[in-house]
Amino acid sequence: MATSSSIVSVFVISPDVHSERRFDLHTTISQLKDKLELITGIPSGNQRIEVFRNEDDTQPIALLDSDTRPLGYYSVISGQVLKVQDIDPSTTLTGQFTDVSQVEKFELTRDEYERRTDTVKSYIEKHKMGRFAPKADTPAAPTVEDIAVQLPVGSRCEVVADNGVTKYRGVIRFVGETEFGNKTGIWIGVEYDEAYGKNDGSVEGKRYFTCLPSRGAFVRPKRVTAGDFPPEELNLDDDEEL
């Protein structure tokens, strides 16, 4: 009868197996091979069993070469490794279940894949998922007419500086596109109450409105609010002005 002191827990490694097993040290090598055949699938007559201190060890410390001797004869202890090799793999299936190089690969060209109706791509496209989901309508950019309704020419206004704090007041004199600023977007021409501007309503030789020198400036609509803003003296921030 096996006792706890006669039982060792070792790692069994073969081309298809990596597991921890418990064996009685009184088990003969012949009996051990019969057990390992059920574990590794390698016939007992084809087995070569080497003992290693650990899985990283490259030099075996023992070869279980006598079928009649017990496992304990080879001083096997728990934690060691039994590496089982198939000395005649041509007669068995050893390694064939883990060797993917022998597996015939199924490959499709891009065109063939696109034509199939049983792929992940076809599924998500059919159900309008992911990149095939309908895109939310992008709001159209406001036109000059739209902005002119909110910021009518001739109305009093307040302009917010780029720092988001300083504000200055004046009158809206122009709403529209310009030749400066890469000719993109809509600008608001403002005549300031004081000489905080950069021009007289003209930029680069083209006039958009007329005012006193250093009273004119052009800013983007998002910085302008039209309303009841009576004149007052303010310090003008020159950022983003032309």
Coordinates of C-alpha atoms in Angstrom, one line a residue:
M1 CA 0.0 0.0 0.0
A2 CA 1.4 3.4 -1.0
T3 CA 2.1 5.9 1.7
S4 CA 2.4 9.7 1.4
S5 CA 6.2 9.5 1.7
S6 CA 6.3 7.1 -1.3
I7 CA 4.3 9.4 -3.5
V8 CA 5.9 12.0 -5.7
S9 CA 4.3 14.8 -7.8
V10 CA 6.1 15.3 -11.1
F11 CA 5.5 17.1 -14.4
V12 CA 4.9 14.9 -17.4
I13 CA 5.9 16.5 -20.7
S14 CA 5.5 15.0 -24.2
P15 CA 4.9 16.5 -27.7
D16 CA 1.2 16.5 -26.9
V17 CA 1.0 16.7 -23.1
H18 CA 2.0 18.9 -20.3
S19 CA 0.5 18.0 -16.9
E20 CA 1.3 17.4 -13.3
R21 CA 0.9 13.7 -12.1
R22 CA 1.4 11.7 -8.9
F23 CA 3.2 8.4 -8.9
D24 CA 4.2 5.8 -6.3
L25 CA 8.0 5.4 -6.1
H26 CA 7.5 1.6 -5.8
T27 CA 6.0 1.6 -9.3
T28 CA 8.3 -0.2 -11.8
I29 CA 9.4 1.6 -14.9
S30 CA 7.3 -0.9 -17.0
Q31 CA 4.2 -0.1 -14.9
L32 CA 5.0 3.6 -15.2
K33 CA 5.2 3.4 -19.0
D34 CA 1.8 1.7 -19.1
K35 CA 0.4 4.6 -17.1
L36 CA 2.2 7.2 -19.3
E37 CA 0.8 5.6 -22.5
L38 CA -2.7 6.5 -21.3
I39 CA -1.5 10.0 -20.5
T40 CA 0.7 10.8 -23.5
G41 CA -0.6 8.4 -26.2
I42 CA 2.9 7.1 -26.8
P43 CA 3.0 3.3 -26.7
S44 CA 5.0 1.9 -23.8
G45 CA 7.4 0.2 -26.2
N46 CA 8.2 3.5 -27.9
Q47 CA 8.9 5.5 -24.8
R48 CA 12.2 7.0 -23.7
I49 CA 11.8 8.7 -20.3
E50 CA 14.3 11.2 -19.1
V51 CA 14.3 13.0 -15.7
F52 CA 15.1 16.7 -15.4
R53 CA 15.4 18.9 -12.4
N54 CA 12.9 21.4 -13.9
E55 CA 11.4 22.5 -17.2
D56 CA 14.2 24.9 -18.0
D57 CA 16.9 22.2 -17.4
T58 CA 18.5 21.0 -20.7
Q59 CA 20.6 18.2 -19.3
P60 CA 18.8 15.1 -17.9
I61 CA 19.8 13.8 -14.5
A62 CA 18.6 10.3 -15.2
L63 CA 17.3 8.0 -17.9
L64 CA 14.7 5.5 -16.8
D65 CA 16.2 2.7 -18.8
S66 CA 15.4 -0.4 -16.8
D67 CA 11.8 -1.6 -16.9
T68 CA 12.2 -3.8 -13.9
R69 CA 13.5 -1.2 -11.5
P70 CA 11.2 1.0 -9.4
L71 CA 10.8 4.7 -10.0
G72 CA 12.4 5.3 -6.6
Y73 CA 15.7 3.7 -7.7
Y74 CA 16.3 6.8 -9.9
S75 CA 16.0 9.2 -6.8
V76 CA 13.0 10.9 -8.4
I77 CA 11.6 13.7 -6.2
S78 CA 8.5 15.9 -6.3
G79 CA 8.8 18.9 -8.7
Q80 CA 11.0 17.2 -11.2
V81 CA 10.1 16.6 -14.8
L82 CA 9.6 13.4 -16.8
K83 CA 10.1 14.1 -20.5
V84 CA 8.6 11.3 -22.6
Q85 CA 9.9 10.9 -26.1
D86 CA 8.5 8.8 -28.9
I87 CA 11.5 6.9 -30.3
D88 CA 9.4 5.7 -33.3
P89 CA 6.9 8.5 -34.1
S90 CA 6.4 7.1 -37.6
T91 CA 4.2 4.3 -36.1
T92 CA 2.1 6.7 -33.9
L93 CA 0.2 10.0 -34.1
T94 CA 2.7 11.7 -31.6
G95 CA 2.9 15.4 -32.3
Q96 CA 0.4 15.4 -35.2
F97 CA -2.3 17.0 -33.1
T98 CA -0.1 20.0 -32.2
D99 CA 2.0 20.4 -35.4
V100 CA 0.1 23.0 -37.3
S101 CA 2.6 22.9 -40.2
Q102 CA 0.8 19.7 -41.3
V103 CA -2.6 21.4 -41.4
E104 CA -3.8 22.5 -44.8
K105 CA -4.7 26.2 -44.6
F106 CA -7.9 27.6 -46.0
E107 CA -7.3 30.9 -47.7
L108 CA -9.4 33.3 -49.6
T109 CA -8.5 36.2 -51.9
R110 CA -10.0 39.6 -51.0
D111 CA -12.4 39.4 -53.9
E112 CA -13.6 35.9 -52.8
Y113 CA -14.0 37.1 -49.2
E114 CA -16.0 40.1 -50.4
R115 CA -18.4 37.9 -52.4
R116 CA -19.1 35.5 -49.5
T117 CA -22.3 36.0 -47.5
D118 CA -21.3 34.0 -44.4
T119 CA -18.5 36.3 -43.1
V120 CA -18.4 38.6 -40.2
K121 CA -18.1 41.6 -42.6
S122 CA -21.2 40.6 -44.5
Y123 CA -23.1 40.2 -41.2
I124 CA -22.2 43.6 -39.7
E125 CA -22.8 45.2 -43.1
K126 CA -26.2 43.6 -43.4
H127 CA -27.2 44.7 -39.9
K128 CA -25.6 48.1 -40.3
M129 CA -23.2 47.7 -37.3
G130 CA -19.9 49.2 -36.6
R131 CA -18.4 51.2 -39.5
F132 CA -21.5 50.3 -41.6
A133 CA -23.9 52.0 -39.1
P134 CA -25.8 55.0 -40.4
K135 CA -23.9 58.2 -39.7
A136 CA -25.7 60.9 -37.9
D137 CA -26.6 63.8 -40.1
T138 CA -23.9 66.5 -39.8
P139 CA -25.6 69.9 -39.3
A140 CA -24.9 72.2 -42.3
A141 CA -22.6 75.1 -41.7
P142 CA -24.5 78.4 -41.2
T143 CA -24.6 80.7 -44.2
V144 CA -24.0 84.4 -44.4
E145 CA -27.7 84.9 -44.4
D146 CA -28.1 82.8 -41.2
I147 CA -25.5 84.8 -39.4
A148 CA -26.7 88.1 -40.6
V149 CA -30.1 87.4 -39.0
Q150 CA -28.4 86.9 -35.6
L151 CA -25.8 89.6 -36.1
P152 CA -27.5 92.2 -38.3
V153 CA -25.4 95.0 -39.8
G154 CA -25.9 98.3 -37.9
S155 CA -26.6 96.6 -34.5
R156 CA -24.7 97.3 -31.3
C157 CA -22.5 94.4 -30.3
E158 CA -20.1 93.1 -27.7
V159 CA -16.9 91.3 -28.7
V160 CA -15.2 88.7 -26.5
A161 CA -11.4 88.7 -26.6
D162 CA -9.5 85.5 -27.2
N163 CA -8.8 85.2 -23.5
G164 CA -12.5 84.8 -22.9
V165 CA -12.6 87.5 -20.3
T166 CA -12.1 91.0 -21.8
K167 CA -15.0 92.4 -23.7
Y168 CA -15.3 95.5 -26.0
R169 CA -18.2 97.2 -27.7
G170 CA -19.0 98.6 -31.0
V171 CA -21.3 98.4 -34.1
I172 CA -21.5 95.6 -36.6
R173 CA -20.6 97.1 -40.0
F174 CA -20.0 93.9 -42.1
V175 CA -21.1 90.3 -42.3
G176 CA -19.7 88.0 -44.9
E177 CA -16.7 86.3 -46.5
T178 CA -13.5 88.1 -47.2
E179 CA -10.4 87.9 -49.4
F180 CA -8.1 87.5 -46.4
G181 CA -7.9 84.7 -43.9
N182 CA -7.4 82.0 -46.7
K183 CA -10.7 83.1 -48.1
T184 CA -12.5 80.7 -45.8
G185 CA -15.3 81.2 -43.3
I186 CA -17.4 84.2 -42.4
W187 CA -16.1 87.3 -40.7
I188 CA -17.8 90.1 -38.7
G189 CA -16.5 93.6 -39.3
V190 CA -16.9 95.7 -36.2
E191 CA -16.4 99.4 -35.7
Y192 CA -15.2 99.8 -32.1
D193 CA -16.3 102.7 -29.9
E194 CA -12.7 103.5 -29.2
A195 CA -9.4 103.1 -31.1
Y196 CA -8.9 99.4 -30.2
G197 CA -9.0 98.1 -33.8
K198 CA -6.3 97.5 -36.4
N199 CA -7.8 99.1 -39.5
D200 CA -10.4 101.5 -41.0
G201 CA -12.6 98.7 -42.5
S202 CA -10.1 97.7 -45.2
V203 CA -7.6 94.9 -45.2
E204 CA -4.9 94.2 -47.8
G205 CA -6.2 97.0 -50.1
K206 CA -9.9 95.8 -50.1
R207 CA -12.5 97.8 -48.3
Y208 CA -15.4 96.1 -46.5
F209 CA -16.8 99.0 -44.6
T210 CA -15.6 102.5 -43.6
C211 CA -14.7 103.9 -40.2
L212 CA -12.0 105.9 -38.5
P213 CA -8.4 104.5 -38.4
S214 CA -7.8 102.0 -35.7
R215 CA -11.5 101.6 -35.0
G216 CA -12.1 98.7 -37.4
A217 CA -11.6 95.0 -36.7
F218 CA -12.7 91.6 -38.1
V219 CA -13.6 88.8 -35.8
R220 CA -15.3 85.4 -36.1
P221 CA -19.0 85.2 -35.4
K222 CA -18.6 83.1 -32.3
R223 CA -16.9 86.1 -30.5
V224 CA -19.7 88.5 -31.3
T225 CA -23.0 89.1 -29.5
A226 CA -25.6 91.6 -30.8
G227 CA -27.8 93.5 -28.3
D228 CA -28.3 96.6 -26.2
F229 CA -24.7 97.4 -25.4
P230 CA -24.2 101.2 -24.9
P231 CA -20.8 102.7 -25.5
E232 CA -18.1 102.4 -22.8
E233 CA -14.3 102.5 -22.6
L234 CA -12.6 99.1 -22.6
N235 CA -9.1 97.7 -23.2
L236 CA -9.1 95.8 -26.5
D237 CA -7.3 92.5 -26.8
D238 CA -5.7 92.3 -30.3
D239 CA -5.7 88.5 -30.6
E240 CA -7.4 87.1 -33.7
E241 CA -8.1 90.5 -35.2
L242 CA -7.3 91.8 -38.6

